[in-house]
Coordinates of C-alpha atoms in Angstrom, one line a residue:
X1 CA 7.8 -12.7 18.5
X2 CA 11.0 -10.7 18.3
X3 CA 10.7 -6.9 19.6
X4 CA 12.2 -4.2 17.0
X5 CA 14.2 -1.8 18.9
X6 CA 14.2 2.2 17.4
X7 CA 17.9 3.5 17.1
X8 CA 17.0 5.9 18.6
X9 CA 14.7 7.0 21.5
X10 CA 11.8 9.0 21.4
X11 CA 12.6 12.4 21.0
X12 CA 16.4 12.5 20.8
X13 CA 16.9 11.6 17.1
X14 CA 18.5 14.2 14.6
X15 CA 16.7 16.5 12.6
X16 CA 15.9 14.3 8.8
X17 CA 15.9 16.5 5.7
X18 CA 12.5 16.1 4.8
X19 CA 11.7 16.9 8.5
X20 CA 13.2 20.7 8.0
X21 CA 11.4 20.3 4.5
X22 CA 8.3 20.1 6.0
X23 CA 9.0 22.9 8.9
X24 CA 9.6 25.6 5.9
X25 CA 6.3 24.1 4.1
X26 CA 4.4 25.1 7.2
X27 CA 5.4 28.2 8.1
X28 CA 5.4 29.8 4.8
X29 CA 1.7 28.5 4.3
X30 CA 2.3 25.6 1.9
X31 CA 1.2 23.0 4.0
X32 CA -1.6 23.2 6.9
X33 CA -2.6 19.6 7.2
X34 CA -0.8 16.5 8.2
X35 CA -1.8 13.1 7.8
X36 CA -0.1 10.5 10.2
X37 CA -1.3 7.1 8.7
X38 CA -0.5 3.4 9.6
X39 CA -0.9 0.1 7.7
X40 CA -3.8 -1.8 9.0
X41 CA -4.3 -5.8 8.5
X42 CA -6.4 -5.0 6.0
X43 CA -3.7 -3.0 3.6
X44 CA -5.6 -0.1 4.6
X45 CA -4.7 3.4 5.6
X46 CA -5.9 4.4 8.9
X47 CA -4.7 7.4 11.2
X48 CA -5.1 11.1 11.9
X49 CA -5.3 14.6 10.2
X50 CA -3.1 17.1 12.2
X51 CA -3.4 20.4 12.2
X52 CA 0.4 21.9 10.8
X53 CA 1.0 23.8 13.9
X54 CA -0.3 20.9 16.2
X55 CA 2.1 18.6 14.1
X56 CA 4.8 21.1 14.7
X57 CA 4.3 21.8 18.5
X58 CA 5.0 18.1 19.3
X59 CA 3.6 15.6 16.9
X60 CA 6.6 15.8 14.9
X61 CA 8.9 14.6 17.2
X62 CA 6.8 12.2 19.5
X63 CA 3.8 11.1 17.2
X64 CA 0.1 10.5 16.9
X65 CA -1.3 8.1 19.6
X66 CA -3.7 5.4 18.1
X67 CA -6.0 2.9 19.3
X68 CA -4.4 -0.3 19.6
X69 CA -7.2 -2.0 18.3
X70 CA -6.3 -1.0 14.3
X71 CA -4.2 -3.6 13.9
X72 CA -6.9 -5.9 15.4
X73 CA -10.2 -6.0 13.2
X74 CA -11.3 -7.2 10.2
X75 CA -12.6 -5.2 6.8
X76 CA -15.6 -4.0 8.8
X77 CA -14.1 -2.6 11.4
X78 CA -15.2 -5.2 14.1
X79 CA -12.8 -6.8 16.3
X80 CA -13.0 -10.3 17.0
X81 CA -11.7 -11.9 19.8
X82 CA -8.2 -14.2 20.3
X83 CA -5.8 -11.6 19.9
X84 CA -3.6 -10.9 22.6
X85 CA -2.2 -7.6 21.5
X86 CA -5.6 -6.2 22.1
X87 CA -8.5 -7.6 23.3
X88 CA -11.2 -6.7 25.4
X89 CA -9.7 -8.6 28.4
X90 CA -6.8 -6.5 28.8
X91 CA -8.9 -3.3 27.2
X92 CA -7.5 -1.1 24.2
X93 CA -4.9 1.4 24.8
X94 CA -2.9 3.4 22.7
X95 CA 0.0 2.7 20.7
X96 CA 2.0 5.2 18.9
X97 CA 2.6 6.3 14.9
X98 CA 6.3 7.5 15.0
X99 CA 6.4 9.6 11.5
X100 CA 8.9 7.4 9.2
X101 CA 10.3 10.6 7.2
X102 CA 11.8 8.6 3.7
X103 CA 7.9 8.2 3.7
X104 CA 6.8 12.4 3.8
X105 CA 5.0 13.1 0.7
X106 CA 2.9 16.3 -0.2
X107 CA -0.6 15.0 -1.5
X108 CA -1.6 16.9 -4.5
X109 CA -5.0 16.0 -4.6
X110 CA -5.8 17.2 -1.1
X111 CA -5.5 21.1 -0.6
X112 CA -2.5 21.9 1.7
X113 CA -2.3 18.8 3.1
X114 CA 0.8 16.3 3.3
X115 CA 1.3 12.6 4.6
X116 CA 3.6 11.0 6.5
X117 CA 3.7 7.0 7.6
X118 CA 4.6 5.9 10.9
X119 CA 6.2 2.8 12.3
X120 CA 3.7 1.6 15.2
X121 CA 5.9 2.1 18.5
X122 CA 5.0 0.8 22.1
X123 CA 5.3 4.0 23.9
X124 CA 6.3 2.2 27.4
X125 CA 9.5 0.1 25.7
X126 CA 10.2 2.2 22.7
X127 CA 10.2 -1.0 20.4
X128 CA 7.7 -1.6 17.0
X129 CA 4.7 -3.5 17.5
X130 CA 5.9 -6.6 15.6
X131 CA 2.5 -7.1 14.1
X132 CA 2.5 -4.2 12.4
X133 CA 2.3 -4.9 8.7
X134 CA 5.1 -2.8 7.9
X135 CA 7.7 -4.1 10.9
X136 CA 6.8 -7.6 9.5
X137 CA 8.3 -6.2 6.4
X138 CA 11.4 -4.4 7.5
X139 CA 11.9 -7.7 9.8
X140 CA 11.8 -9.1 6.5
X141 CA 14.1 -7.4 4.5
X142 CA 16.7 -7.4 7.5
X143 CA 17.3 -10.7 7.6
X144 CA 17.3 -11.1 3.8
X145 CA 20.1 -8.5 4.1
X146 CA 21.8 -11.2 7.1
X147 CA 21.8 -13.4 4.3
X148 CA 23.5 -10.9 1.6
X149 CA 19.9 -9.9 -0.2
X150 CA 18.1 -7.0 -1.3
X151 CA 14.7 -6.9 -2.3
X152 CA 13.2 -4.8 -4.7
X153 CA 9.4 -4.7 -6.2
X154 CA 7.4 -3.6 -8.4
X155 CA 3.3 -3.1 -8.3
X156 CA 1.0 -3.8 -11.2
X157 CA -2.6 -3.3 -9.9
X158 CA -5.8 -3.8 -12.1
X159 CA -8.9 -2.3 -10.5
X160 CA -12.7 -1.4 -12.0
X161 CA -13.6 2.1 -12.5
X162 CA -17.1 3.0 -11.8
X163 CA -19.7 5.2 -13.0
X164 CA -21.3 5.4 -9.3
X165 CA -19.8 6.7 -6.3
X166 CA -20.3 4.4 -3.4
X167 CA -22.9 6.7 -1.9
X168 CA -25.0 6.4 -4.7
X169 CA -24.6 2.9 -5.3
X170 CA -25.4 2.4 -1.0
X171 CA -28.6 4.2 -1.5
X172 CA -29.8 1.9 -4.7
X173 CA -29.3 -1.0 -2.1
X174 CA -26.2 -2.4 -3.6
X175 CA -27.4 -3.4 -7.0
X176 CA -25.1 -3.6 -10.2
X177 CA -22.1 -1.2 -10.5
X178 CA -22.5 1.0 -13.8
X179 CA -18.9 0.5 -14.9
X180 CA -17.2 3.0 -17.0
X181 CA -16.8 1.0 -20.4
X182 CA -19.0 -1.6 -22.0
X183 CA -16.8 -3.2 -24.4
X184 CA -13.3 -5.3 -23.7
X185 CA -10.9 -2.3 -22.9
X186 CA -7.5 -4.5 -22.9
X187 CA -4.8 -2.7 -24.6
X188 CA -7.7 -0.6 -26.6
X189 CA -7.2 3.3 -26.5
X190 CA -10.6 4.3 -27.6
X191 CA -12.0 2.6 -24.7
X192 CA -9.5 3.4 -22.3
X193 CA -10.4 7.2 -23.6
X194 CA -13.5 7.4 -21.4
X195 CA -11.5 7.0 -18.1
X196 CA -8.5 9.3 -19.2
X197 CA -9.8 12.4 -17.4
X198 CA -9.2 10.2 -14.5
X199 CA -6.4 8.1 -15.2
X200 CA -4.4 11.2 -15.9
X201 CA -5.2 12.5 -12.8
X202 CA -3.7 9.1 -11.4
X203 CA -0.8 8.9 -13.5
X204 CA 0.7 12.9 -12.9
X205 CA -0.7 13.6 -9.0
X206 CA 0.7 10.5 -7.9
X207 CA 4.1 10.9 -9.6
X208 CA 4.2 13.9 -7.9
X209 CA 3.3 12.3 -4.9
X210 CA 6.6 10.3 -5.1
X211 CA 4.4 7.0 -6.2
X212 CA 6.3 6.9 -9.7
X213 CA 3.1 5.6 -12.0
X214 CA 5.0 4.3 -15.7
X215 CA 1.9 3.0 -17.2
X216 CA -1.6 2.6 -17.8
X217 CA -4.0 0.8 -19.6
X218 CA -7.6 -0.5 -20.4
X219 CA -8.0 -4.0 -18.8
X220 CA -9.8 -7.1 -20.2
X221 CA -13.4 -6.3 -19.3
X222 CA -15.5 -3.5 -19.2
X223 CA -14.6 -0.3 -17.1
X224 CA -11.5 -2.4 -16.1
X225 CA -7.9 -0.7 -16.3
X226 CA -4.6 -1.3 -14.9
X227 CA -1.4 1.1 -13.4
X228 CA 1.9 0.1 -13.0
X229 CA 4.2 1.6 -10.2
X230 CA 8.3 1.5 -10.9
X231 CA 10.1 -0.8 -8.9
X232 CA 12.1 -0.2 -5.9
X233 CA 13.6 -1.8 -2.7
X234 CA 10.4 -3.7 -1.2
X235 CA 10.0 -1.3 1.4
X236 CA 9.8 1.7 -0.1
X237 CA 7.7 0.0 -3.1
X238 CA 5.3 -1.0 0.0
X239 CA 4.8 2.0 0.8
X240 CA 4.4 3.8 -2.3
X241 CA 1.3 0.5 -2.9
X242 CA -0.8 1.3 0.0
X243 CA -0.5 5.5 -0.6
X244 CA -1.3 4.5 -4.2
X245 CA -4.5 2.3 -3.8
X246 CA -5.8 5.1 -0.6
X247 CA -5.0 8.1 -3.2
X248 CA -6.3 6.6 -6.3
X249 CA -9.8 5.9 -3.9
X250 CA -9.8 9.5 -2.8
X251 CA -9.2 10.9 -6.2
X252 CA -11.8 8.9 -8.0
X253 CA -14.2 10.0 -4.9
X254 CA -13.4 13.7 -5.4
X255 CA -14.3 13.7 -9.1
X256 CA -18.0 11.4 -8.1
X257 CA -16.6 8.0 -9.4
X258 CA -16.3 4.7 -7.5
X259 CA -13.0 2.7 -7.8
X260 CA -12.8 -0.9 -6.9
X261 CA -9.5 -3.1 -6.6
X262 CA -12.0 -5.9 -5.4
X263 CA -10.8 -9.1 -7.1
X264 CA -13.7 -10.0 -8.2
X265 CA -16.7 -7.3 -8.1
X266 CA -19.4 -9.5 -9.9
X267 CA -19.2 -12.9 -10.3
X268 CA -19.5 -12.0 -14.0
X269 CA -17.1 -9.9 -14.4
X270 CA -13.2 -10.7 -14.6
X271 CA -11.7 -10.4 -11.8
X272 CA -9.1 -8.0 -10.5
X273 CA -5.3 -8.8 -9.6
X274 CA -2.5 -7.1 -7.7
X275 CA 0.9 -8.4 -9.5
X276 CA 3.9 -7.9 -7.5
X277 CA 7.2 -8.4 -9.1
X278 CA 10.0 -8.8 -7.5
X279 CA 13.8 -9.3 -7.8
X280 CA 16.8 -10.4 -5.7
X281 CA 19.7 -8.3 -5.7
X282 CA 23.2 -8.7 -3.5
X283 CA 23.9 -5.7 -0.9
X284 CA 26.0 -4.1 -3.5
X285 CA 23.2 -3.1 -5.9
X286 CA 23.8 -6.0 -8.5
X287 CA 21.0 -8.1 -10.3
X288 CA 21.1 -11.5 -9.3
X289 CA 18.3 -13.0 -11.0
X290 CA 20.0 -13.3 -14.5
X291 CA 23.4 -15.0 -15.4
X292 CA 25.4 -14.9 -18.4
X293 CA 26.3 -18.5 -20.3
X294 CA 23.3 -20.1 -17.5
X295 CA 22.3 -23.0 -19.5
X296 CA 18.6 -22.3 -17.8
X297 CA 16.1 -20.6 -20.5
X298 CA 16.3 -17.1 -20.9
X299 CA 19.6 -16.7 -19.0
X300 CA 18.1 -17.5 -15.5
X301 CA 20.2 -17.8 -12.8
X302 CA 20.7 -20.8 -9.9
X303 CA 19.6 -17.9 -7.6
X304 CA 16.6 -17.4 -9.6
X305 CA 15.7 -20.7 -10.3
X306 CA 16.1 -21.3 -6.2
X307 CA 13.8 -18.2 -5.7
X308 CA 11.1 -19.3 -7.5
X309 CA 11.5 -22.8 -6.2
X310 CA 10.6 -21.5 -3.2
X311 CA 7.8 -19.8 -3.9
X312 CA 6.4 -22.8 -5.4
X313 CA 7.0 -25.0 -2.2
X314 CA 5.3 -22.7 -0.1
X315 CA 2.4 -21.9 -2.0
X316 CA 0.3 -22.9 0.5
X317 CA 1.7 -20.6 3.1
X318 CA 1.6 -18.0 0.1
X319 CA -2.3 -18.1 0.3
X320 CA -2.7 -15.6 3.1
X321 CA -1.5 -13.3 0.7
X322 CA -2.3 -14.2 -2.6
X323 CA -6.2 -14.7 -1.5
X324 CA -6.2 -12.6 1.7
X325 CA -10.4 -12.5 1.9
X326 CA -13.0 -14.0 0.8
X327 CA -13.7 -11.9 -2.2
X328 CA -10.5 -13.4 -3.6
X329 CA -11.9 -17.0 -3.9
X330 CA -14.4 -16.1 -6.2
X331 CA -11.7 -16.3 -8.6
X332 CA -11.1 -19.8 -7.6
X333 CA -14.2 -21.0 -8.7
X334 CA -14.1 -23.0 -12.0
X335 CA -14.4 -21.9 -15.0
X336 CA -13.7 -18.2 -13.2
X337 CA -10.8 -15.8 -14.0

């Protein structure tokens, strides 16, 4: 697997703008908690809170060590064996999260307290770990680039809002989730009315969060809603997805409700998608998807039509991330949405 190496080396890269930004945040008292986070293999967030000064005094220009073994276990934490990255074998070490500063973002619903990303770095050779979710994705979008590409997306996640915070619904022994709703909410304002307090909460911290939400609406079963994210290159839409589904869990937790983006919950109910829509546009910022005089419907262009052939032909390979757990499958069952 191909090694990513950093322009520049640890420690000797110039000062970024948001990187000054968050200097003055800190010493005037704005800011006194950092949080260095990484992408694990589960879409998760997983990393450190730093205390400012700490952050200052050297974790802002070398990083947070983690344990190599996040980006090695599956959704409960364990870590199976075959991996040889990190393993038992060789033992866990450390890798490091090297703060990505486009990605610095003061968090609203969390007193003081800002977040940064980090690219995962090998601290002996200075290079990404090229499992890491997100070097899988710049790795991605480089060679589209190679090829004259640019990539931009936009999120569309539906997700179950819940009467019951997961504590509550731990110490009834799992049984069903009360959901907020009890009528089809799609589209319907008066239903969607009962979660405002917190979808307005979603929709205004995380704009200010730089996680620009457009939309959002009452989904097609009870206590079920949907957010849309705007668009951007794929990278930067990335990020903004996994800081949105971490935040909106946080928020609902801070105000006592559960949140679920499960994709399906109860076998019952209907289940839950994350859309992703994405677009192909040439290095100079032009739209390539659509055509003018295409005789293909709705003005689709040979580019388009390629692109989605594609994704057609490897729909198999697709599956990892279409149905990425077990959970997911439960929509596959017939008869099941």
């Amino acid at each position: 697997m191909a090694t990513i190496e950093r322009p520049h080396a640890t420690g000797h890269k110039a000062k970024h703008p948001r990187h000054e930004e968050l200097e003055a945040m800190v010493r005037d008292g704005r800011i006194d908690t950092l949080i260095v986070a990484i992408t694990d293999m589960q879409g998760r967030l997983m990393g450190k809170r730093v205390q400012a000064q700490a952050f200052l005094n050297g974790v802002i220009d070398h990083g947070a060590h983690f344990c190599t073994y996040l980006l090695g276990t599956d959704m409960e934490m364990n870590t199976p064996a075959g991996f040889t990255l990190m393993n038992w074998d060789t033992g866990y070490g450390d890798w490091i999260a090297s703060p990505v500063w486009d990605s610095l973002r003061v968090i609203p619903w969390l007193e003081k307290t800002a977040l940064v990303l980090g690219d995962t770095i090998d601290e002996e050779t200075d290079t990404e770990i090229p499992v890491s979710p997100r070097t899988i994705l710049k790795r991605q979008v480089a060679r589209a680039a190679k090829l004259g590409y640019a990539i931009k997306a936009g999120s569309e996640f539906e997700f179950y809002v819940l009467r019951d915070s997961w504590e509550e619904l731990s110490e009834s022994g799992w049984g069903v989730p009360r959901t907020f709703g009890y009528y089809n909410e799609d589209y319907h304002l008066l239903q969607a009315t009962k979660a405002e307090p917190l979808h307005r909460l979603l929709r205004n911290q995380m704009t200010e969060a730089r996680v620009p939400v457009e939309f959002s609406k009452g989904e097609a079963a009870p206590g079920q809603h949907e957010v849309n994210i705007r668009y951007d290159h794929v990278l930067e839409s990335a990020d903004r997805s996994v800081i949105f589904k971490h935040g909106a869990k946080e928020i609902a937790y801070l105000n006592g409700w559960g949140l679920t983006f499960m994709a399906k919950p109860d076998h019952r109910w209907t289940g839950s998608s994350g859309h992703l829509h994405m677009s192909l546009w040439d290095v100079d910022d032009h739209q390539l998807m659509h055509e003018d005089g295409s005789k293909r419907p709705y003005g689709m262009s040979d580019t388009m039509a390629w692109f989605l052939a594609g994704m057609m032909a490897l729909s198999r390979e697709l599956a990892i991330f279409i149905a990425p757990n077990i959970n997911s499958y439960k929509r596959y069952a017939s008869l099941s949405w």
